[in-house]
Coordinates of C-alpha atoms (C1' of nucleotides) in Angstrom, one line a residue:
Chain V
X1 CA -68.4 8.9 52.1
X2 CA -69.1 8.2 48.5
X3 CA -68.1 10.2 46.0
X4 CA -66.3 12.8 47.5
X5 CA -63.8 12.6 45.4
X6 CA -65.4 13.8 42.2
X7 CA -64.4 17.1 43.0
X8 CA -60.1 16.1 44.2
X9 CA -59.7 19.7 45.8
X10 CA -63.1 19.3 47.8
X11 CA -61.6 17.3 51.1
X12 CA -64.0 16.6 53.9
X13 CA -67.3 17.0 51.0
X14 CA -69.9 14.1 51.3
X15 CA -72.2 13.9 48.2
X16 CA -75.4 12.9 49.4
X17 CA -77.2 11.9 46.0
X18 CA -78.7 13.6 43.6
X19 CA -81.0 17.1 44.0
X20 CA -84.9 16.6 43.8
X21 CA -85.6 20.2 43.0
X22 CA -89.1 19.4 42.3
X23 CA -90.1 18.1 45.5
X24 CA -87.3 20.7 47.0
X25 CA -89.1 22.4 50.2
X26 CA -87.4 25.2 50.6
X27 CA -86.7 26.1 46.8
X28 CA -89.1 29.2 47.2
X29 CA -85.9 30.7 48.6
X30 CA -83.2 29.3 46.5
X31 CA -81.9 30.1 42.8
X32 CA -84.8 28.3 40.9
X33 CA -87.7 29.9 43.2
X34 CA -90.1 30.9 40.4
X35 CA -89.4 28.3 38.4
X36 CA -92.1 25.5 37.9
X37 CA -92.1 21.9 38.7
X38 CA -91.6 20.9 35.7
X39 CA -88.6 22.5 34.8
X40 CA -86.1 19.9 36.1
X41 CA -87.6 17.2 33.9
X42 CA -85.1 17.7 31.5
X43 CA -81.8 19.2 33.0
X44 CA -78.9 18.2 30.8
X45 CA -76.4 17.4 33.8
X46 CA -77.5 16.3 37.8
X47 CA -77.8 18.3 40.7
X48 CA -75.9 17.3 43.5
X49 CA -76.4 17.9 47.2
X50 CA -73.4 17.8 48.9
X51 CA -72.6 18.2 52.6
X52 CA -69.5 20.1 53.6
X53 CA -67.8 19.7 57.2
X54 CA -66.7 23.3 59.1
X55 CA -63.4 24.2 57.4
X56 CA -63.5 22.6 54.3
X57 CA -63.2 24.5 50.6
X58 CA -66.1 24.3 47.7
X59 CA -63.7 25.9 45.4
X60 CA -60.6 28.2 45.1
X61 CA -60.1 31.7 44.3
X62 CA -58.2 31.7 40.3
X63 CA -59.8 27.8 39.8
X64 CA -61.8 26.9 37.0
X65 CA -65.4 25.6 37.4
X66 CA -68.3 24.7 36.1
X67 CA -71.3 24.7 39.1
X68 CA -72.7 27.2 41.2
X69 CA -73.6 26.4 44.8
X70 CA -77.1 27.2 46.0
X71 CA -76.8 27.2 49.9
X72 CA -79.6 25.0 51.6
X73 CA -77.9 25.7 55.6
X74 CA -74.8 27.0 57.3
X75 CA -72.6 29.1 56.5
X76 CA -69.8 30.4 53.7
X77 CA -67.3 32.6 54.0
X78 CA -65.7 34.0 50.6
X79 CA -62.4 35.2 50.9
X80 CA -59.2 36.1 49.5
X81 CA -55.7 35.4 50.2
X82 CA -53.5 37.7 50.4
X83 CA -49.4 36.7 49.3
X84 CA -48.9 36.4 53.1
X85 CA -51.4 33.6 53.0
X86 CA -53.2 36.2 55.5
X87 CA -56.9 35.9 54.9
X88 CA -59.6 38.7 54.3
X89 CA -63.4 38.0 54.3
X90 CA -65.4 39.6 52.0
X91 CA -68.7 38.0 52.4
X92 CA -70.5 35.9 55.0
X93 CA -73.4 33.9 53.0
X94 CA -76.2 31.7 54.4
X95 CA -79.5 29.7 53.5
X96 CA -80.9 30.8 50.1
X97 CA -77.7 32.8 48.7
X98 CA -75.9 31.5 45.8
X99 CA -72.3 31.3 45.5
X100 CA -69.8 31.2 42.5
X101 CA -72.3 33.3 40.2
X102 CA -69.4 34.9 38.7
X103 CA -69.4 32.1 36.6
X104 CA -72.5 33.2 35.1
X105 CA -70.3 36.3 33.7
X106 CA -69.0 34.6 31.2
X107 CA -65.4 33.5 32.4
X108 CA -64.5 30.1 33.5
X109 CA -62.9 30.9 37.4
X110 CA -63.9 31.5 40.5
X111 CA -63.0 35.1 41.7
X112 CA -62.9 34.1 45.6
X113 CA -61.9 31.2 47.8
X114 CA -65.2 29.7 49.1
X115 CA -65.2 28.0 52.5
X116 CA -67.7 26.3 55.0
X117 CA -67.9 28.0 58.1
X118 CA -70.0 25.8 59.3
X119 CA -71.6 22.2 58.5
X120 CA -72.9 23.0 55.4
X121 CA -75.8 21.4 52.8
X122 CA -75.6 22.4 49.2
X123 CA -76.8 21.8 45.7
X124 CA -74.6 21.8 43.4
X125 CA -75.9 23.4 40.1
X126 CA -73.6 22.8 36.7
X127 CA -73.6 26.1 34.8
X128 CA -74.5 24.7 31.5
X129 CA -77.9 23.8 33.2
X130 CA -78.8 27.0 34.4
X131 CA -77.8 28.4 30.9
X132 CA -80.2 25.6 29.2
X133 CA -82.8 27.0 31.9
X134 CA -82.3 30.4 31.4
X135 CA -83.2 30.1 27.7
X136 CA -86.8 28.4 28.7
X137 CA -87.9 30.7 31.4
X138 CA -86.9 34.2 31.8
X139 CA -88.0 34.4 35.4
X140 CA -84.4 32.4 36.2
X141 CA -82.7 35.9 34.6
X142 CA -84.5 37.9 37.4
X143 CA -83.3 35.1 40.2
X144 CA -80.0 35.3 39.4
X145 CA -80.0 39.1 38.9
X146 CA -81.7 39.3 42.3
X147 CA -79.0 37.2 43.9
X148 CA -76.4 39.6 42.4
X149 CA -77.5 42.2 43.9
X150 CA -77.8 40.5 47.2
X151 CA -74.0 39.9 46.8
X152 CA -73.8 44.0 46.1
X153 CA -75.5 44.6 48.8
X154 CA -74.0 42.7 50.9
X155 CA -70.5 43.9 50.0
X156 CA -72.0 47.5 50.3
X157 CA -73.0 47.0 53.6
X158 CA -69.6 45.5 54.8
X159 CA -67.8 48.4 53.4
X160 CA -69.7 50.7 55.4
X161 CA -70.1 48.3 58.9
X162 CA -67.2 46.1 59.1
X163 CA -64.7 48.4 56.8
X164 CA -65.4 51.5 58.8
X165 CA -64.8 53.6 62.4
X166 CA -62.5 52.1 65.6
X167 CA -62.3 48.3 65.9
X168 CA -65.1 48.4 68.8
X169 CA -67.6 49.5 66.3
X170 CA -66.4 47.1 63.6
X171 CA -67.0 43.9 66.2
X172 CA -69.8 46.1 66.9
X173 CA -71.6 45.7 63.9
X174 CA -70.2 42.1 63.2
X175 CA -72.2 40.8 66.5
X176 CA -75.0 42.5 65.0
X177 CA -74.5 40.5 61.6
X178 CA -74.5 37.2 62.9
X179 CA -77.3 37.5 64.9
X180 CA -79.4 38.9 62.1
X181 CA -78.9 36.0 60.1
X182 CA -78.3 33.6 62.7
X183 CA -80.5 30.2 62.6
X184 CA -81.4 30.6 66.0
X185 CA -84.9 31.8 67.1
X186 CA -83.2 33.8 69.6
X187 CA -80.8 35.5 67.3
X188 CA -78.2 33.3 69.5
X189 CA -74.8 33.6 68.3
X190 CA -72.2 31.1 67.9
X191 CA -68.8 33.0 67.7
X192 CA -66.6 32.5 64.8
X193 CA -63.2 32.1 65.3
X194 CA -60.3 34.5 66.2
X195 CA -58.9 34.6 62.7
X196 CA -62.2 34.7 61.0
X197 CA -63.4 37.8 62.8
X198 CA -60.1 39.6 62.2
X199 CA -60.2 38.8 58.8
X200 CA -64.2 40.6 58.6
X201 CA -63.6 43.6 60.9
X202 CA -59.5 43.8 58.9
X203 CA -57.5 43.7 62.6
X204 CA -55.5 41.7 64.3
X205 CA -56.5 38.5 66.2
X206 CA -55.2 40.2 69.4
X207 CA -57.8 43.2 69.0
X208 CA -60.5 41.2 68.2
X209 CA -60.1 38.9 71.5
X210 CA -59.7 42.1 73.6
X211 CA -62.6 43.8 72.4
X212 CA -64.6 40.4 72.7
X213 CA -63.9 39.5 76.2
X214 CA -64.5 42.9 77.3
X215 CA -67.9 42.6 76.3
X216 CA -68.1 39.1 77.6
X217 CA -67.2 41.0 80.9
X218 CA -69.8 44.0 80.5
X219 CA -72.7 41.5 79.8
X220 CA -73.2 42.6 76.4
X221 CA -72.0 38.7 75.5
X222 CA -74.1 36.4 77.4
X223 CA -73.4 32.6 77.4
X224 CA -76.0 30.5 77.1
X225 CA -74.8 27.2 75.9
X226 CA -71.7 26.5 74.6
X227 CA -70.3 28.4 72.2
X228 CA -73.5 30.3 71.8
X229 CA -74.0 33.4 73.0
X230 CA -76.9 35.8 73.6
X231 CA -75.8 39.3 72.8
X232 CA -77.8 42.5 74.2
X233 CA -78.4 43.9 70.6
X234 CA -79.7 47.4 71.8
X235 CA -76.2 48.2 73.9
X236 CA -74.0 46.5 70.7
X237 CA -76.2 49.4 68.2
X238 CA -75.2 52.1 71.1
X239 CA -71.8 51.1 70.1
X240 CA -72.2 51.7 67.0
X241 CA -73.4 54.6 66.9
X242 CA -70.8 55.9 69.1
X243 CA -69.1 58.5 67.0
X244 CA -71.8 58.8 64.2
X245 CA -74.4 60.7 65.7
Chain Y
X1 CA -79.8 75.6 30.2
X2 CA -83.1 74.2 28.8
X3 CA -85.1 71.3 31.1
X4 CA -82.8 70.9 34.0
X5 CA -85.8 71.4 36.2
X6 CA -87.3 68.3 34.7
X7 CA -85.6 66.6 37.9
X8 CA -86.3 69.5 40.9
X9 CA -83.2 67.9 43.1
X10 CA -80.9 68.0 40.5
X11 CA -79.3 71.4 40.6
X12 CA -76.1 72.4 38.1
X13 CA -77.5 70.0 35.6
X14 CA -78.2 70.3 31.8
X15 CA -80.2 68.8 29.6
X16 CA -78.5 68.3 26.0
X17 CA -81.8 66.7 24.3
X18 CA -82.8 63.6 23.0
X19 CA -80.0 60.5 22.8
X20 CA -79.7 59.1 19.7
X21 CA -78.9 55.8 21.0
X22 CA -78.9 54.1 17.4
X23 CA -75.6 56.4 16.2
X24 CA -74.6 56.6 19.3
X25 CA -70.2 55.6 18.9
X26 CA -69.5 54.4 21.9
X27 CA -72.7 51.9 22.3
X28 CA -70.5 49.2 22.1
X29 CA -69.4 50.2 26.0
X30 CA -72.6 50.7 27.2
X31 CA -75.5 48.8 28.6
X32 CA -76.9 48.7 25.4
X33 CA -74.0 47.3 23.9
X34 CA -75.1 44.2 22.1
X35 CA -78.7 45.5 20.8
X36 CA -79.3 45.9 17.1
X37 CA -79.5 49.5 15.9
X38 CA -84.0 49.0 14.8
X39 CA -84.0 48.3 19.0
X40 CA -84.6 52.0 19.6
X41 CA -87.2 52.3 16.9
X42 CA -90.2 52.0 19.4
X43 CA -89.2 52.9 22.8
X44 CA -91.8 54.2 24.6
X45 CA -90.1 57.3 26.8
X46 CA -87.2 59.1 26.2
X47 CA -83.7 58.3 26.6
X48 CA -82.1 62.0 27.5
X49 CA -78.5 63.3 26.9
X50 CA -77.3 65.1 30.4
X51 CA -74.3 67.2 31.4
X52 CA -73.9 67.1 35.5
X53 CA -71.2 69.7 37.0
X54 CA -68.6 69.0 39.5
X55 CA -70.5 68.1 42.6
X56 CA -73.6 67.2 41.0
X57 CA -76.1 65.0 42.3
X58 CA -77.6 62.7 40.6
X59 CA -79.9 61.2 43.1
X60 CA -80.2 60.3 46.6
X61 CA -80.0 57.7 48.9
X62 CA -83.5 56.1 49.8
X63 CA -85.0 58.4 47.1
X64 CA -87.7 56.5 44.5
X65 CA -86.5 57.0 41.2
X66 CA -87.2 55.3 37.5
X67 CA -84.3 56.3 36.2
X68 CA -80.5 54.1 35.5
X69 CA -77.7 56.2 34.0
X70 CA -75.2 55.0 31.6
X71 CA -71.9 56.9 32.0
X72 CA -70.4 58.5 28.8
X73 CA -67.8 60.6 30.4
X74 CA -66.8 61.9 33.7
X75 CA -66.3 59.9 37.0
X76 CA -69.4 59.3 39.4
X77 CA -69.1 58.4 43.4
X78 CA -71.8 56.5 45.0
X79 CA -71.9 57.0 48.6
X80 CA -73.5 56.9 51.6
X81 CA -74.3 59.8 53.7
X82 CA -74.2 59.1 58.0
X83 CA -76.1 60.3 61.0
X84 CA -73.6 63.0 61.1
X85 CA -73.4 64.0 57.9
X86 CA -69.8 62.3 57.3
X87 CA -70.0 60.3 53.7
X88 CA -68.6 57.2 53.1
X89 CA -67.5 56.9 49.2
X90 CA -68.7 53.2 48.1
X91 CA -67.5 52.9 45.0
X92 CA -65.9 55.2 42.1
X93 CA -67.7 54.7 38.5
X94 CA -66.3 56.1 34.8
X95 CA -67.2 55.7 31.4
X96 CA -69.4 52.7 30.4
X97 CA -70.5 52.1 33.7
X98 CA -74.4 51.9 34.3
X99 CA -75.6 53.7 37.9
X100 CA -78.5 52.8 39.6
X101 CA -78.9 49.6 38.4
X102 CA -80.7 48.7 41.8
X103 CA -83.8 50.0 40.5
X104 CA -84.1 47.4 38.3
X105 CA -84.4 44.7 41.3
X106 CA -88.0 45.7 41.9
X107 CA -87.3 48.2 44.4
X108 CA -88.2 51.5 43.3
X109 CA -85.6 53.6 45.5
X110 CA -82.0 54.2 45.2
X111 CA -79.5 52.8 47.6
X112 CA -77.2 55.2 47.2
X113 CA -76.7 58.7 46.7
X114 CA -74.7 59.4 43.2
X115 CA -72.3 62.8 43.0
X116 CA -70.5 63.6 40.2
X117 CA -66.9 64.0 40.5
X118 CA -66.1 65.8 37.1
X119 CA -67.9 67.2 34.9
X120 CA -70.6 64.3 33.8
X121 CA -71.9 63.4 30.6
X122 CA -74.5 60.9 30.8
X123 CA -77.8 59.1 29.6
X124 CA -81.0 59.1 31.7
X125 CA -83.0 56.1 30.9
X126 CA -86.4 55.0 32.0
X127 CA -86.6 51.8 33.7
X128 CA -90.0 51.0 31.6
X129 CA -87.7 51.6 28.9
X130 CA -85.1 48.6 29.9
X131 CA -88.5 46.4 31.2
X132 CA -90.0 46.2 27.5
X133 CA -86.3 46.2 25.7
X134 CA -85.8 43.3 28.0
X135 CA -88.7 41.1 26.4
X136 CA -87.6 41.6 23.1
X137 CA -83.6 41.4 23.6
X138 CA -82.5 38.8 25.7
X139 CA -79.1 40.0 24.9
X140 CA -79.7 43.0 27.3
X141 CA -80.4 40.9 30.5
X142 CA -76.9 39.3 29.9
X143 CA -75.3 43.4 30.1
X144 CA -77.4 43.9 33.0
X145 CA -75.9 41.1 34.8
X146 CA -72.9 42.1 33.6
X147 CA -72.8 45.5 35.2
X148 CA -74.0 44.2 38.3
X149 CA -71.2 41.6 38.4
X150 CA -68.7 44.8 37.2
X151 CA -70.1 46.7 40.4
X152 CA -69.6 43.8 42.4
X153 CA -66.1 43.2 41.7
X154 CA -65.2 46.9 42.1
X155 CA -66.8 46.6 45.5
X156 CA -64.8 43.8 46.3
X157 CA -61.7 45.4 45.4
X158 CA -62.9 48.1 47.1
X159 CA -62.9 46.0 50.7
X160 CA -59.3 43.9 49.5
X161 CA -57.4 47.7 48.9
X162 CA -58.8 50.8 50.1
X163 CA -60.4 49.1 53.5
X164 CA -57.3 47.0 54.3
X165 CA -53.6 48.0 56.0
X166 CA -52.4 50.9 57.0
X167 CA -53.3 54.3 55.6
X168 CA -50.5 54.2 53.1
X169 CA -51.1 51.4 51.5
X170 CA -54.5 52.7 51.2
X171 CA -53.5 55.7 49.5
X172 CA -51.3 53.9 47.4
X173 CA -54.1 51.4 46.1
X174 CA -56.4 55.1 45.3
X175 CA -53.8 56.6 43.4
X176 CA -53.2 53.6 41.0
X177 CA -56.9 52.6 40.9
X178 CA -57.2 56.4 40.3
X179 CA -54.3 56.2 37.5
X180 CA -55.5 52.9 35.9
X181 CA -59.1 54.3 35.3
X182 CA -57.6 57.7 34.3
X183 CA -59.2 59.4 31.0
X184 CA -55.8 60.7 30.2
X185 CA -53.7 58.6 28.0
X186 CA -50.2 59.0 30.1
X187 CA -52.4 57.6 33.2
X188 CA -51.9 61.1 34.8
X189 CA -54.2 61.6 38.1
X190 CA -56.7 65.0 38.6
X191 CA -56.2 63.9 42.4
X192 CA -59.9 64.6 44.2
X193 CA -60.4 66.4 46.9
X194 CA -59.0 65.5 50.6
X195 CA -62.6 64.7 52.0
X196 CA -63.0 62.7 49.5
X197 CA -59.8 60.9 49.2
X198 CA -60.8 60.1 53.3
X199 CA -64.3 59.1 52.7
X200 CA -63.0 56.3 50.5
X201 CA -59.7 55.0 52.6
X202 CA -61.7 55.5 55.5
X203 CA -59.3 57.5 57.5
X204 CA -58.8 61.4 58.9
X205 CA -58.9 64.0 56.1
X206 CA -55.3 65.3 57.8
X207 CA -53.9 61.8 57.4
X208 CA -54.1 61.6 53.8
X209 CA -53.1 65.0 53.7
X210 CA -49.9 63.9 55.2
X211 CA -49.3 61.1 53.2
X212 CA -50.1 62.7 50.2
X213 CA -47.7 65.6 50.8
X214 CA -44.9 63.0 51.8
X215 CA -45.8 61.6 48.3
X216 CA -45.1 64.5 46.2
X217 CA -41.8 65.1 48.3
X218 CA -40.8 61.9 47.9
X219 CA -41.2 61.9 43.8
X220 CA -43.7 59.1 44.1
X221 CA -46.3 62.0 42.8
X222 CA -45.2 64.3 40.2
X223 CA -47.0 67.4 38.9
X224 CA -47.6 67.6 35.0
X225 CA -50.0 70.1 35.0
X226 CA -52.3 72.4 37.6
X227 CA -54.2 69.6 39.3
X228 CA -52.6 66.9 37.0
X229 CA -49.9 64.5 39.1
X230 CA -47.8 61.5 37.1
X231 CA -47.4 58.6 39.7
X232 CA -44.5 56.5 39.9
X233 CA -46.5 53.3 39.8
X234 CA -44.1 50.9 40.2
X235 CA -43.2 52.6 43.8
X236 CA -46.9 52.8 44.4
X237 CA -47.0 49.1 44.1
X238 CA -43.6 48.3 46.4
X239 CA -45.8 50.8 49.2
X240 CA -48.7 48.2 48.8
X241 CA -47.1 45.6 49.0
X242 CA -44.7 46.7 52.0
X243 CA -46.5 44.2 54.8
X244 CA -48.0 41.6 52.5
X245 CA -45.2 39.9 51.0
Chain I
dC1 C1' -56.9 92.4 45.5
dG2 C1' -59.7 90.6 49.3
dG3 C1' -62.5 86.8 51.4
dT4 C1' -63.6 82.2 52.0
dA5 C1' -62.7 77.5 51.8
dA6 C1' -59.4 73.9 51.4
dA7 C1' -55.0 72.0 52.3
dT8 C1' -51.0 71.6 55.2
dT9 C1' -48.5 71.2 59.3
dG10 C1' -47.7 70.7 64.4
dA11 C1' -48.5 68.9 69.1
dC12 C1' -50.5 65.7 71.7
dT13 C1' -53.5 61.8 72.9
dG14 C1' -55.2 57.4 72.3
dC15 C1' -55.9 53.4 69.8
dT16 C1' -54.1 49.4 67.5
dC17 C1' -50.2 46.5 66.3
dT18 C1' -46.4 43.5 67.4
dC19 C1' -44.1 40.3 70.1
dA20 C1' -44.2 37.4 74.0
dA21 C1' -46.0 34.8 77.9
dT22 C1' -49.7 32.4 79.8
dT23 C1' -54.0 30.2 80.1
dT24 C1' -57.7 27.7 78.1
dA25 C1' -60.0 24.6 75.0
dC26 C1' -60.1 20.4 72.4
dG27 C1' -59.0 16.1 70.1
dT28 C1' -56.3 11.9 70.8
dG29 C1' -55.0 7.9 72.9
dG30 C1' -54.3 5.4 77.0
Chain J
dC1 C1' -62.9 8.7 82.2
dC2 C1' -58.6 10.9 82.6
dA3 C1' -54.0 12.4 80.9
dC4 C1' -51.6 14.5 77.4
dG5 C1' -50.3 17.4 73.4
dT6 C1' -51.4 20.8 70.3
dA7 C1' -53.8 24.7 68.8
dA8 C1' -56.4 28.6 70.0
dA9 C1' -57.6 32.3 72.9
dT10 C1' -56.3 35.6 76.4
dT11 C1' -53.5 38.9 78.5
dG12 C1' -49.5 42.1 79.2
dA13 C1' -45.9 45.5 77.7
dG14 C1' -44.1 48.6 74.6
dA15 C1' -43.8 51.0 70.2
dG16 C1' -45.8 53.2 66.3
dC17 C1' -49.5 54.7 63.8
dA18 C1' -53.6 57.5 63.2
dG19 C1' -57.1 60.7 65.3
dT20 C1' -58.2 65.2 67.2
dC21 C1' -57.7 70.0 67.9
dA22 C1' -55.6 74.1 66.5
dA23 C1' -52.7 77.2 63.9
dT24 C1' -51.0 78.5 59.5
dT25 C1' -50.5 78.5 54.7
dT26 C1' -52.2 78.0 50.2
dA27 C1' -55.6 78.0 46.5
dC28 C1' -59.5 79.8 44.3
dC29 C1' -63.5 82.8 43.2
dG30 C1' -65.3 87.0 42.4

DNA sequence: CGGTAAATTGACTGCTCTCAATTTACGTGG
DNA sequence: CCACGTAAATTGAGAGCAGTCAATTTACCG
């Protein structure tokens, strides 16, 4: 672990050298997709790529920062904390998203708590070097645009399937998520925890765990490793639509 | 009521001719907040003035359109309509506020359908019209992110207040978001109608009925006027925080 | 003043929360 | 590899909150 500590608030973060965006192969769906090879010649401050073990925090909501993340695999979770130190997910955010864009706005803190869900591989993008960027090639407007809206709809969409109907539908459609943009070829999930999925679906722990071993025991939740789960996505969309049809 | 067939799906509208963006006195809170008055010298299709009555709609969900609107007056819900016809308010727009800002992501359909709440006033303008201002004005991709990011952050206060707790609480979190944007300058509420007030807490119609009535006995909401309730904000505030303290 | 739609209220059912007990999973150290 | 301790997940019981259905009152438009 070598230079972790760059960042004091970032525990259990391994910086793994600096970002070759050039040579990047999957940059076609990150931030700087669009942008040519060239561009990186010149950047005024590095890239980092960072790895980031389950659990740990890439920034907190209130702090001030100066880099946007661009997510190369696993997961985030942005959240708030309420005055209880309760937690409530707002976003779930995989490979290709972009987090911390609100720094783009203008103001110097994060709006959310940022969390890795799972292992997670980053870059690390300073803000003054996508404003240099941004100057030089307009397409970088229309990523970052795009990835704004991503976030709306995103948010849109939770509003409508984890923020609404009985707590059966709301784990309903929170199966559904995961699998969608699980990594798996299968669409296999592997199921958060307890507290996580109370804080998507806004229940208790208790409820969640009911309505999760209940479809464990109905087969709709097949194991078929551990901690990964095949789930029967025609009966969970049944659910669903339950009461809205 | 001169051209309101110009758009065939929007009934109860009216067309109040040309906008004269240039003198226009409140540019400085719109998306074209930040252009110089010569911008508007060459656009190449109209920008028109619209008045939208109560229950107005805009446009509709999954509908192609080339149109954003800029809010001058009135309040504007975005929402989504289900399989049984139940709607689900997504967010709450006023003055200053840009709708349909999707459309400039590519896509060439709306993703939500836009009611007016109150009686509207509003500019129609062409997307071609932002594409070419965009070229010249760099300034005006900064205000686009901008609304984007404002849209995002309501949607995200959306999910922390009105989709989280019990019902109260809920209520409670409408009626001040409803006071703080409120046109009038004692922060009074025009309180909106039950189904609406549901679609956005995302309970009964008859439980915010109940609430709201226990509300007005309780001197937490205090009529003014016909339709026009003072609330007691500070007890609006104890009510949200009841459980999260 | 009448008619229709919306709001209010009541009664009852069912879902979800809370609190508590128990079981299971997992990391640690022997 | 197994035993242990801690944390998480599961399950149960009871109370309270919110949903549904239905009746009544109120508001509003012509």
């Amino acid at each position: 672990m070598s230079r972790e500590t760059q960042h004091s608030y970032c525990t259990d973060a391994e910086w793994l050298g600096r970002a070759d965006c050039r040579h990047c192969n999957i940059r076609n769906m990150m931030l700087f997709s669009g942008l040519p090879d060239t561009a990186f010649d010149r950047t005024l401050r590095p890239i980092d790529n960072f790895v980031y073990a389950p659990g740990a925090c890439l920034y907190d909501e209130g702090q001030a920062g100066e880099a946007v993340f661009s997510i190369r695999r696993g997961l985030v979770k942005l959240l708030h904390l309420g005055a209880d130190g309760s937690q409530r997910i707002l976003r779930l955010l995989g490979s290709g998203s972009a987090v911390g864009l609100e720094l783009l706005d203008g103001g110097s803190n994060y709006r959310h708590s940022a969390v890795a869900v799972s292992r997670l591989d980053v870059c690390r993008i300073p803000v003054s070097t996508i404003a240099s960027l941004e100057k030089e090639f307009p397409e970088l407007s229309r990523q970052e645009r795009h990835r704004l809206q991503e976030h709306l709809d995103r948010a849109d969409e939770w509003i409508l399937t984890m923020g609404t109907g009985p707590a059966r539908q709301r784990v309903a459609h929170l199966l559904l998520f995961l699998s969608r943009y699980s990594a798996d070829p299968n669409g296999d999930v592997e199921l958060l925890a307890g507290e996580d999925m109370a804080a998507i679906v806004g229940t208790s722990v208790e409820t969640v765990s009911r309505i999760i071993a209940d479809l464990k025991r109905r087969r709709l939740l097949n194991r078929v490793a551990a901690h990964l789960y095949r789930c029967d996505t025609a009966a969970l969309e049944a659910i669903t639509r339950d009461a809205a049809e």
